[in-house]
Short mmCIF file of C-alpha atoms and ligand atoms in Angstrom, two decimals:
data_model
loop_
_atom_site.label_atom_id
_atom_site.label_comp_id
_atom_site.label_asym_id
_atom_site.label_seq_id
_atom_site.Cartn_x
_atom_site.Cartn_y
_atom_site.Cartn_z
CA UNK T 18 9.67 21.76 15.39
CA UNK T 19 10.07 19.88 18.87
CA UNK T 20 10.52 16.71 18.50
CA UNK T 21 8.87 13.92 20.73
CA UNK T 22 10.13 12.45 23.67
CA UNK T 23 11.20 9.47 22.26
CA UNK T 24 14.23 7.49 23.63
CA UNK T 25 15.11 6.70 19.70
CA UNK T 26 17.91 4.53 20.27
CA UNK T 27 16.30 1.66 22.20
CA UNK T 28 13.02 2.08 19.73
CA UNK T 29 12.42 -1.80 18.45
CA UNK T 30 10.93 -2.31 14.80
CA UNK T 31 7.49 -2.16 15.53
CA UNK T 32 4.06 0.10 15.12
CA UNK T 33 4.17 3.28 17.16
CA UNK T 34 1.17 6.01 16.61
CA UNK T 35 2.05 8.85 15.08
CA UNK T 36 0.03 12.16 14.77
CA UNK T 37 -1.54 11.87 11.09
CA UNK T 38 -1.91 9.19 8.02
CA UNK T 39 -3.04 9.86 4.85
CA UNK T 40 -6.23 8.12 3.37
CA UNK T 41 -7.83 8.15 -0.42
CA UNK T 42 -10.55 6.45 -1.18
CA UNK T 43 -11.25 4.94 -4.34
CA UNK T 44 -15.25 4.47 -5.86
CA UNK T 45 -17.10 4.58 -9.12
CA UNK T 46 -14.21 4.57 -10.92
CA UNK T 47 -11.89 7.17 -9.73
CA UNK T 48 -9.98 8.35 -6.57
CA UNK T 49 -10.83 10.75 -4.18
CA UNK T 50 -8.61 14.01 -3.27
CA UNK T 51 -7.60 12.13 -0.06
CA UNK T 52 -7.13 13.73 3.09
CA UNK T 53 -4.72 13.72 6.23
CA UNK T 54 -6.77 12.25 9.14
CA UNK T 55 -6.07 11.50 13.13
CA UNK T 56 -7.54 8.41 13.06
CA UNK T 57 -5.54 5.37 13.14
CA UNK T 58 -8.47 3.10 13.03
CA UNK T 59 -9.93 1.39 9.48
CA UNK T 60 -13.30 0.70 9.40
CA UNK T 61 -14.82 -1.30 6.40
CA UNK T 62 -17.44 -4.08 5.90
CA UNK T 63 -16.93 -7.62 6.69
CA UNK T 64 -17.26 -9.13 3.84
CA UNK T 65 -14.35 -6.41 2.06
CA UNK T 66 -11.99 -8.07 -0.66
CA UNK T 67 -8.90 -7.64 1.97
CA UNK T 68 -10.40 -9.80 4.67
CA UNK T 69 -12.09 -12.27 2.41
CA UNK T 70 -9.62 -12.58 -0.41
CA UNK T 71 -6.73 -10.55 0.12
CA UNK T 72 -6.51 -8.49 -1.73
CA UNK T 73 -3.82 -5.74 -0.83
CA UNK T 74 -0.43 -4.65 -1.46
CA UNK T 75 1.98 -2.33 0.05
CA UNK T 76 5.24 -0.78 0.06
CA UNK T 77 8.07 0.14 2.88
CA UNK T 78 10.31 2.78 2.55
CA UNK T 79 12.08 5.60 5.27
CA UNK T 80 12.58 8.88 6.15
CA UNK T 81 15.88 9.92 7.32
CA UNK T 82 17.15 13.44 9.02
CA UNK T 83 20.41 14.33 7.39
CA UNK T 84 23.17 15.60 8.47
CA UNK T 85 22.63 19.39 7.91
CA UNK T 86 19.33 18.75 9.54
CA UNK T 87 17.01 18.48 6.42
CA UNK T 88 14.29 15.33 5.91
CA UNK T 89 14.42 13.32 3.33
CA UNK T 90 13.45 9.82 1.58
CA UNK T 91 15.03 7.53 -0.51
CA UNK T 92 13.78 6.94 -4.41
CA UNK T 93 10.32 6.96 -3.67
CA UNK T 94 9.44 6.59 -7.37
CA UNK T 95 10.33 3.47 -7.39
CA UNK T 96 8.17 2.96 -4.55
CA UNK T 97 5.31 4.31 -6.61
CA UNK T 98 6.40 2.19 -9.78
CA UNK T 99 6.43 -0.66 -7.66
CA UNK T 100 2.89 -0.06 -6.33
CA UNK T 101 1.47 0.26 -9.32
CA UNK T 102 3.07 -2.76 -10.83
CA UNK T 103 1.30 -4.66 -7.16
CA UNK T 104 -1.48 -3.14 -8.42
CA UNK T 105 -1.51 -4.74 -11.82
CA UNK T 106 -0.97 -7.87 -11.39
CA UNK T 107 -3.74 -7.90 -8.51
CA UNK T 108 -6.57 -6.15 -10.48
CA UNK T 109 -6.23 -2.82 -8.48
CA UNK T 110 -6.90 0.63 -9.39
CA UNK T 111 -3.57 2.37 -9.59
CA UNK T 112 -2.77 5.16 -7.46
CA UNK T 113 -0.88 8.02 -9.42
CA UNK T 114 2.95 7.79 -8.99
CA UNK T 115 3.14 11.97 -8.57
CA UNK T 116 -0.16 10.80 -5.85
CA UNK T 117 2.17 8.60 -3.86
CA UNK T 118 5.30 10.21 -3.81
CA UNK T 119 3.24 13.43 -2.07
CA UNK T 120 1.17 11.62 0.01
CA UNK T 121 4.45 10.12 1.03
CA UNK T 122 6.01 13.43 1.87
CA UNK T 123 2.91 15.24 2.55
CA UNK T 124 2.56 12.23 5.78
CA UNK T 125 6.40 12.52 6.85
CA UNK T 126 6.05 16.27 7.13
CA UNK T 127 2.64 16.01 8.91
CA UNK T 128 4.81 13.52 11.28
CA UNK T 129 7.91 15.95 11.52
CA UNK T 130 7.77 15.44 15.16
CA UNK T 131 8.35 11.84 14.98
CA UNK T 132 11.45 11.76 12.16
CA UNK T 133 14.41 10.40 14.73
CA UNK T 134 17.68 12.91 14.77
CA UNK T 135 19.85 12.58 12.75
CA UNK T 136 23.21 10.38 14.76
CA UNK T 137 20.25 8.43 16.76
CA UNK T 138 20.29 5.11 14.06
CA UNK T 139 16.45 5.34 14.01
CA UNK T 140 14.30 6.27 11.28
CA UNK T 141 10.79 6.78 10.33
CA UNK T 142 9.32 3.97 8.69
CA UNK T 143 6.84 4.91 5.68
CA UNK T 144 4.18 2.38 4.83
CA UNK T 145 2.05 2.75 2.05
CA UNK T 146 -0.68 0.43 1.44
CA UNK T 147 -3.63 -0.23 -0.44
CA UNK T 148 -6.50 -2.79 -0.08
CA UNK T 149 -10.04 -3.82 -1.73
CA UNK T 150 -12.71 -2.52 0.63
CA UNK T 151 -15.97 -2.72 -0.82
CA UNK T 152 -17.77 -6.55 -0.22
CA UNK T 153 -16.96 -9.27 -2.59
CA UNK T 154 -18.36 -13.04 -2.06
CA UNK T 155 -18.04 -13.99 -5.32
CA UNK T 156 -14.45 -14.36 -6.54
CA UNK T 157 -13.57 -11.01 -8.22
CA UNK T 158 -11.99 -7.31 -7.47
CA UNK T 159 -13.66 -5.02 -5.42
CA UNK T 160 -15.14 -2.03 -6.75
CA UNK T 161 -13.98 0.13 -4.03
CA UNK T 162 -10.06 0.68 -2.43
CA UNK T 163 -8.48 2.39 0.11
CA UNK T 164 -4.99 4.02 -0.39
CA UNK T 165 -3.13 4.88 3.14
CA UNK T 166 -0.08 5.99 4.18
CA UNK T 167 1.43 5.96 7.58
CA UNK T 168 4.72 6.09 9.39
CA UNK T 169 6.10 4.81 12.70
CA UNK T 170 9.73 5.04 13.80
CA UNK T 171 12.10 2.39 14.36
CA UNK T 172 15.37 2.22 15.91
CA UNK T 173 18.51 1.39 14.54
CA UNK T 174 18.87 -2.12 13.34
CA UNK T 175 21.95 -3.32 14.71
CA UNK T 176 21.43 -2.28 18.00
CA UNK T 177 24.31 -3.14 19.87
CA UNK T 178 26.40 -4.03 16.56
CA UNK T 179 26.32 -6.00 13.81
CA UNK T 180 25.34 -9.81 14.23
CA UNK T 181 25.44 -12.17 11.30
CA UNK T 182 22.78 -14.18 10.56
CA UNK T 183 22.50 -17.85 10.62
CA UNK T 184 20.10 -19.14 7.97
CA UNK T 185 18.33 -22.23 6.59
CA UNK T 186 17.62 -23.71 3.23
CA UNK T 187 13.97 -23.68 3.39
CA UNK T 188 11.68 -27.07 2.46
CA UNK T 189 8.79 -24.46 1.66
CA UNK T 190 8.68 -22.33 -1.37
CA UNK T 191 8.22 -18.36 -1.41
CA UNK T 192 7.05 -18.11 -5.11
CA UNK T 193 6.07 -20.04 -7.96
CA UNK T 194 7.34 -19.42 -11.69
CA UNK T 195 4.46 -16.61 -12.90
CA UNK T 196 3.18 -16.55 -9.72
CA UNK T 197 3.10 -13.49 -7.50
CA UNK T 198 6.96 -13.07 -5.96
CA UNK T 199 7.99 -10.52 -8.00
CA UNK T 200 4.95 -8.05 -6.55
CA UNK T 201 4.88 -6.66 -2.89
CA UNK T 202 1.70 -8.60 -2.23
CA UNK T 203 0.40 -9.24 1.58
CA UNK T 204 -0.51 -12.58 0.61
CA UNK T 205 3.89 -13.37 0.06
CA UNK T 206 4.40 -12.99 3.58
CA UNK T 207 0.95 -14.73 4.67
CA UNK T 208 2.19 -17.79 3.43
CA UNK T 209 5.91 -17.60 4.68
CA UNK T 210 4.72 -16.69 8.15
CA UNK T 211 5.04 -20.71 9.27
CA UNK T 212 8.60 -21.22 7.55
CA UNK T 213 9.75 -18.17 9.32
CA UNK T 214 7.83 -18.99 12.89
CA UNK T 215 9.30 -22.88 12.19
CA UNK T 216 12.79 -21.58 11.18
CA UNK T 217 13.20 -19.50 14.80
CA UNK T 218 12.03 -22.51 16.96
CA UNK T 219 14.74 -24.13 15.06
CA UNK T 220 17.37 -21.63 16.20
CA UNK T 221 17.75 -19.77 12.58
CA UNK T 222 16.75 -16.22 11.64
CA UNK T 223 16.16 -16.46 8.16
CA UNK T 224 14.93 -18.84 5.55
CA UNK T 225 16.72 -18.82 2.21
CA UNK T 226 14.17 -20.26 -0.61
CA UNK T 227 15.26 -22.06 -3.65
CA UNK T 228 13.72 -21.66 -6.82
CA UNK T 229 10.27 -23.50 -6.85
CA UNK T 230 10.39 -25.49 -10.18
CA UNK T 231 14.09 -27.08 -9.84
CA UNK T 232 15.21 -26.37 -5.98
CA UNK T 233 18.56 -25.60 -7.26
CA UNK T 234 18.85 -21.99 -7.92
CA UNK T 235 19.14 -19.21 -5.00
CA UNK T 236 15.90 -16.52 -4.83
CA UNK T 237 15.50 -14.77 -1.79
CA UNK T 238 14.45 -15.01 1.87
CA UNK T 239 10.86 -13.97 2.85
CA UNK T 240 11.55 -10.11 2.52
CA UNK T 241 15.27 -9.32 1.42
CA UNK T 242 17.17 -9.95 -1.88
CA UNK T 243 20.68 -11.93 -1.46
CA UNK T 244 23.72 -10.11 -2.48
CA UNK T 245 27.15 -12.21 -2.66
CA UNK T 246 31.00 -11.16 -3.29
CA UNK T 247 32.78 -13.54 -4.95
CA UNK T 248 36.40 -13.94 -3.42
CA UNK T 249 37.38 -11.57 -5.90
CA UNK T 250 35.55 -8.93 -5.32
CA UNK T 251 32.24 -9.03 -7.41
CA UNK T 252 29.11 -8.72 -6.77
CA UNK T 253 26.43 -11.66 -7.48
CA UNK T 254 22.61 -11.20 -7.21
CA UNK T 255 20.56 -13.65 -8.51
CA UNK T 256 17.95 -13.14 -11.35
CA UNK T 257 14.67 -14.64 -11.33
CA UNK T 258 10.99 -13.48 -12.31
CA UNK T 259 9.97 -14.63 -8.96
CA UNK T 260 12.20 -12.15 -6.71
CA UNK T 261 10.88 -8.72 -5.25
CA UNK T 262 12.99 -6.47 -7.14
CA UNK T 263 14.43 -4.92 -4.20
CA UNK T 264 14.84 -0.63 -4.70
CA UNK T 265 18.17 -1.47 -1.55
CA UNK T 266 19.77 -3.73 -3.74
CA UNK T 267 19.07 -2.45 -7.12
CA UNK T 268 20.70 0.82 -5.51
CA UNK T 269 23.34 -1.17 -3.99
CA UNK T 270 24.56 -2.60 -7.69
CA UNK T 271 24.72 0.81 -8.42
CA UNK T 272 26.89 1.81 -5.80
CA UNK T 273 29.10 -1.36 -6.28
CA UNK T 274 29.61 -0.39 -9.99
CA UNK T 275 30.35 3.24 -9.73
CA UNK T 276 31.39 4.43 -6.11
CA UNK T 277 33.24 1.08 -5.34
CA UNK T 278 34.40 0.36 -8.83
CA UNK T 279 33.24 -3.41 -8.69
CA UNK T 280 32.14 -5.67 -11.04
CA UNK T 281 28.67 -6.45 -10.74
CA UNK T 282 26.61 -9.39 -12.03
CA UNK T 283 22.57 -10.21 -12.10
CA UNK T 284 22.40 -13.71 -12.77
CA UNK T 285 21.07 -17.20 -12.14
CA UNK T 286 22.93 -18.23 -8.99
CA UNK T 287 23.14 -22.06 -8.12
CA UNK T 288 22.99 -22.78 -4.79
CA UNK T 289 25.83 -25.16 -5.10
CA UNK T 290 27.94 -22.21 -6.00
CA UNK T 291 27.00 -20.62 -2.67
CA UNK T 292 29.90 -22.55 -0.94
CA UNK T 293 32.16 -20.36 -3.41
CA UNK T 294 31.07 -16.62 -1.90
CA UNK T 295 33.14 -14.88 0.54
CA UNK T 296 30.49 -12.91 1.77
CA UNK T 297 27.01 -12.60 1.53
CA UNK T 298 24.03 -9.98 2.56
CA UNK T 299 20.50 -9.53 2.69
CA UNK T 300 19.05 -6.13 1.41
CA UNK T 301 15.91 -4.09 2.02
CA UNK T 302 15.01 -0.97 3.42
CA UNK T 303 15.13 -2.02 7.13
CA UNK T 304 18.70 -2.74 7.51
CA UNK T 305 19.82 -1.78 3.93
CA UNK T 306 22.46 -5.32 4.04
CA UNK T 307 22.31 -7.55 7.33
CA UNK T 308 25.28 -9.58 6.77
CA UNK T 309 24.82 -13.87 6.63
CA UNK T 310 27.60 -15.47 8.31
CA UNK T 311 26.12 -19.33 7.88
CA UNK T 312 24.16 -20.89 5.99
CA UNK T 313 22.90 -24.47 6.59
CA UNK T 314 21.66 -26.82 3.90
CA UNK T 315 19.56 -29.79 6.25
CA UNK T 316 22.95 -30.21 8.23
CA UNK T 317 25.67 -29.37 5.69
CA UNK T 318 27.10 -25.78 6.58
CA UNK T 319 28.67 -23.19 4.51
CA UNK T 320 30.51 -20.77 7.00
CA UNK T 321 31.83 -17.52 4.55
CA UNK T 322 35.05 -16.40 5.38
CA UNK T 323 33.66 -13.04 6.61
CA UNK T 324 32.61 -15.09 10.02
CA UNK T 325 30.03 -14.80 12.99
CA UNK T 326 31.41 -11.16 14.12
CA UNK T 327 31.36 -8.68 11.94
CA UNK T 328 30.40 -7.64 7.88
CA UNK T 329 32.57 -8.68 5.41
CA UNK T 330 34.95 -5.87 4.23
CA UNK T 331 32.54 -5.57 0.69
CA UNK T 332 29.68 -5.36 2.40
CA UNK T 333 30.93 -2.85 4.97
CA UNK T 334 31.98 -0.27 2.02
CA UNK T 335 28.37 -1.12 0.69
CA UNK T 336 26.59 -0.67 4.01
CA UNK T 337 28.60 2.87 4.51
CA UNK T 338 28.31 4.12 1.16
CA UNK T 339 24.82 3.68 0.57
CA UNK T 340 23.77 5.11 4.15
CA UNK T 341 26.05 7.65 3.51
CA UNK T 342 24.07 8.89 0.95
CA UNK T 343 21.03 8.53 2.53
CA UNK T 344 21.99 10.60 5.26
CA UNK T 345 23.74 13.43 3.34
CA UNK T 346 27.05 12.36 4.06
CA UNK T 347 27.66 11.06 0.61
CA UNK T 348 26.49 13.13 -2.89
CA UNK T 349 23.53 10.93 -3.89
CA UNK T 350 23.02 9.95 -7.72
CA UNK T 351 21.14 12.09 -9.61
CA UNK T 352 17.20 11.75 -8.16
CA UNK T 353 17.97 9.43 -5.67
CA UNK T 354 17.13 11.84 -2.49
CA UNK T 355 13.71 13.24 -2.34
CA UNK T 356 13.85 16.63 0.02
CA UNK T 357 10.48 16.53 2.22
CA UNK T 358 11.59 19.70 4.55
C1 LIG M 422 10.12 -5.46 0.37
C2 LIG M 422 10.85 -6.71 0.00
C3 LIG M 422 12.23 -6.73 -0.22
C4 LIG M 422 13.12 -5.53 0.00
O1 LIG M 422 12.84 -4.46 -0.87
P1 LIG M 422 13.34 -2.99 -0.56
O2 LIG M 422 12.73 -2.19 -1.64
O3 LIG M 422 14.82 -3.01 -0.64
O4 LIG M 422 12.87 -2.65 0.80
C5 LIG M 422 12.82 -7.92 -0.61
N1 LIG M 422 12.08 -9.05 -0.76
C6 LIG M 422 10.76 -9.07 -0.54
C7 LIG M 422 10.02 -10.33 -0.73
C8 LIG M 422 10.10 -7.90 -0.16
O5 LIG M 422 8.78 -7.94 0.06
#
């Protein structure tokens, strides 16, 4: 298979066409067979669920080119779990887990052209999605739904090496207690688009949100899940019913506890025990941990000891070891690498 002429390295993370998506449409009660089209374009009425209510949810994941040259993704059952647990809680039709995982592989392969090389630090980003499409004006679920999958690839996230992050205590809140944070619902980032667009014109790239009910306890930023090592060498992620149960850091735990040998811990987390940490991450599928070298509480700083240049040394063995496996170079768990080709 030739591969595009893509100059992979310098790709940004953003939407590029690619040659085919998949589509299933849901009505009178049941889903279609679904289909591979060409056509990047959606067309629905104007009064859909999506557009007046939003109703839609989605997921992210990646293909990756190995190193002996095969294509695979990364737990994409718990991609479909997830879905369907989106689905749920916002009164959508599920779409079968078995259904996801091949549409999922059934659109990489139908991309094959587009999956970076392996050594290039790009990947091909997977995003399944789902939204109401049939017309609602009266508050309720739509009758109808579209399931879609496409891909676009992205270039390596630390393009020209690592930089820590500099983040804020946010004033806004992500979630609220039996709310919606713990599903991968478009309306979660809707509402944290002006704390993210207000944290950059303040000079910060992330916003760290407290829990909503007390503002004491550390959740998550608008779309990764904090992981901190204590200065001897555990691992801390906080609990909460209102995170996104990250599939990167749940696998990350996993690698902590039985490729690294460290303690780990899910747990309330105080943010006043922040100042404690020695290092501290953000995880999810884009850049599996982007380490946070500051964080600033309205003017009171913590700076962790793994500084401004680099990933702490935890986090490093993290990053590698869970890439590793995701590119071959590593023996994966036990159903943790789905083959496509
Ligand atoms: C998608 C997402 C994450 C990261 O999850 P991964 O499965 O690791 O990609 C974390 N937080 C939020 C709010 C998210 O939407």
């Amino acid at each position: 298979m030739e591969k595009k002429n893509i100059d992979w390295a310098n790709l940004g993370f953003g939407y590029h066409d690619t040659d085919k998506r998949f589509v299933a449409n849901y009505k009178n009660g049941a889903w279609d067979e679904g289909a591979l089209v060409s056509d990047a374009t959606v067309q629905i009425n104007e009064c859909a669920g999506v557009l007046q209510y939003a109703q839609t949810c989605f997921e992210g994941m990646k293909a990756y080119t190995t190193q002996d040259g095969h294509i695979v993704t990364f737990r994409p059952d718990l991609n479909a779990q997830r879905m369907e647990d989106s689905c749920r809680r916002l009164e959508m039709p599920v779409f079968p887990k078995e259904r996801f995982v091949k549409a999922v592989i059934d659109t990489v392969a139908a991309n094959e052209a587009y999956v970076p090389p392996y050594g290039s630090g790009a990947t091909l980003y997977i995003r399944p999605y789902m939204f109401g499409s049939s017309s609602v004006i009266g508050v309720k679920p739509a009758d109808e739904y579209q399931f879609r999958v496409f891909t676009t690839p992205v270039g390596p996230y630390f393009k020209g090496g690592v930089k820590p992050l500099t983040i804020k205590v946010s004033d806004f809140d992500r979630a609220a207690p039996h709310g919606t944070g713990h599903i991968k619902a478009g309306l979660n980032y809707a509402m944290s688009l002006h704390a993210i667009v207000t944290a950059h014109e303040e000079g910060y790239d992330e916003n760290m949100y407290l829990d909503a009910a007390t503002r004491t306890n550390v959740e998550e930023t608008g779309g990764a899940n904090f992981l901190f090592v204590t200065k001897d060498n555990k691992i801390v992620t906080p609990k909460s019913d209102s995170i996104l149960p990250s599939i990167t850091r749940r696998s990350l735990m996993v690698v902590a506890k039985d490729y690294l040998g460290l303690e780990v811990e899910e747990r309330v987390v105080p943010f006043e025990e922040v100042k404690e940490f020695a290092e501290c991450g953000l995880c999810g599928t884009a850049a599996v941990i982007s380490p946070v070298g500051r964080i600033v509480d309205h003017g009171r700083e913590i700076t962790f000891s793994s500084g401004m240049n680099e990933m702490g040394p935890i986090t490093k063995k993290l990053y590698d070891t869970l890439t590793g496996i995701q590119m071959g170079r590593i023996e994966a768990p036990e159903g943790w690498i789905q083959v496509i080709k």
